[in-house]
Amino acid sequence: MKHKVILDTDPGIDDTMAIAYAIAHPQIELLALTTIFGNVSVEESTDNALRLMDFFEHDADVAKGETRPLVMAPNPHSYSVHGSNGLGEIELPPSNRKPVGLSGADYLIEKTRELPGEIDICAVGPLTNLARALERDPTIVDRVKSVIIMGGSIYRPGNISPVAEANIWNDPHAADAVFAADWPVVLAPLDVTTPVVLTASFFEDLRVENPKVGTLLADIAKFYTRFYRSHSGYNGCIPHDVMALTYLTAPGVYMQKRGSLAVATEGPAIGQTIFQPAGKRAADPMWAARPKHIALLEIDADYFIGDYFTTIAGRHPEYDK
Ligand code: BDR
Ligand code: CA
């Protein structure tokens, strides 16, 4: 049976790479995109989501999410990373599609009522929609199959501050509420995303294999790669958001550990994700009280790159089945 996925997303260049993977993968049924601010405003991410559904000729619902963080003032959007339109300056035609009449949070609540125990929520932006859904209907925790999150950094530095990763930093209060809830969370932090660098020649090969999708990905990756080159000295770009989906399709590529998660919500460490491995002694009783989740800590990068390529190229082994 296919994984029924709702992608909570702020497209976003690597978000688009994840959307392409979700649509192409034979084991995933992409039901909906719930949008969020982050890389761009929620108006822009929603517009991009609708345009992308046209481009991919895919009929997932699009539900517009929260406009701002739960508590703090919004951080600036990441136009320098994702381009002024969030898609690396590549213009897709405007869409005639409309978002559904529910907010992102309400969509999560309603869809998990309709399909209890069947939905994997993959959240690859700030976690405000998920936190609002928890606030409005705490019983949602019993209806989701899993909540897989791209965010945070456990044993590596951050990418937006010395200790914070961007998705968590953009709404630390929401992330902390999501980690404090007793639902099956899997975290794909920078520890497993930064070892994977996709080069320009990877995308050029993909363009040849799948001229339509490969060309979009190769074109949007150019802007993203320029950022990574000048900012981090990488010879390519990092497809962070895809890693949340690969946990569903290829869980064996990860080394994982059980433990509790919390987020610093003030001071110079604001947005830092803190992991306490299960069974390790901690003096503060708050750690024992927190639910146990899963953190992905290492990845088989070569396997991941091969899996992404064959999936987008339409040569995933399961296509033959
Ligand atoms: C995350 O932040 C955003 O820039 C990306 O889309 C990804 O979700 C990486 O830190
Ligand atoms: Ca994202």
XYZ file of C-alpha atoms in Angstrom, residues 155 257-260 275-284 287-288 292:
18
model
C 25.410 17.100 16.646
C 18.201 6.901 17.693
C 15.226 7.173 20.066
C 15.066 10.101 22.429
C 13.325 13.290 23.476
C 18.173 15.836 21.770
C 18.255 13.656 24.867
C 18.846 9.992 23.901
C 16.445 7.540 25.566
C 17.973 5.851 28.602
C 20.602 8.529 29.185
C 20.466 10.119 32.622
C 19.317 13.746 32.823
C 18.967 15.589 36.138
C 16.050 17.732 34.986
C 13.331 15.129 29.967
C 11.757 11.986 31.455
C 10.262 9.682 22.956
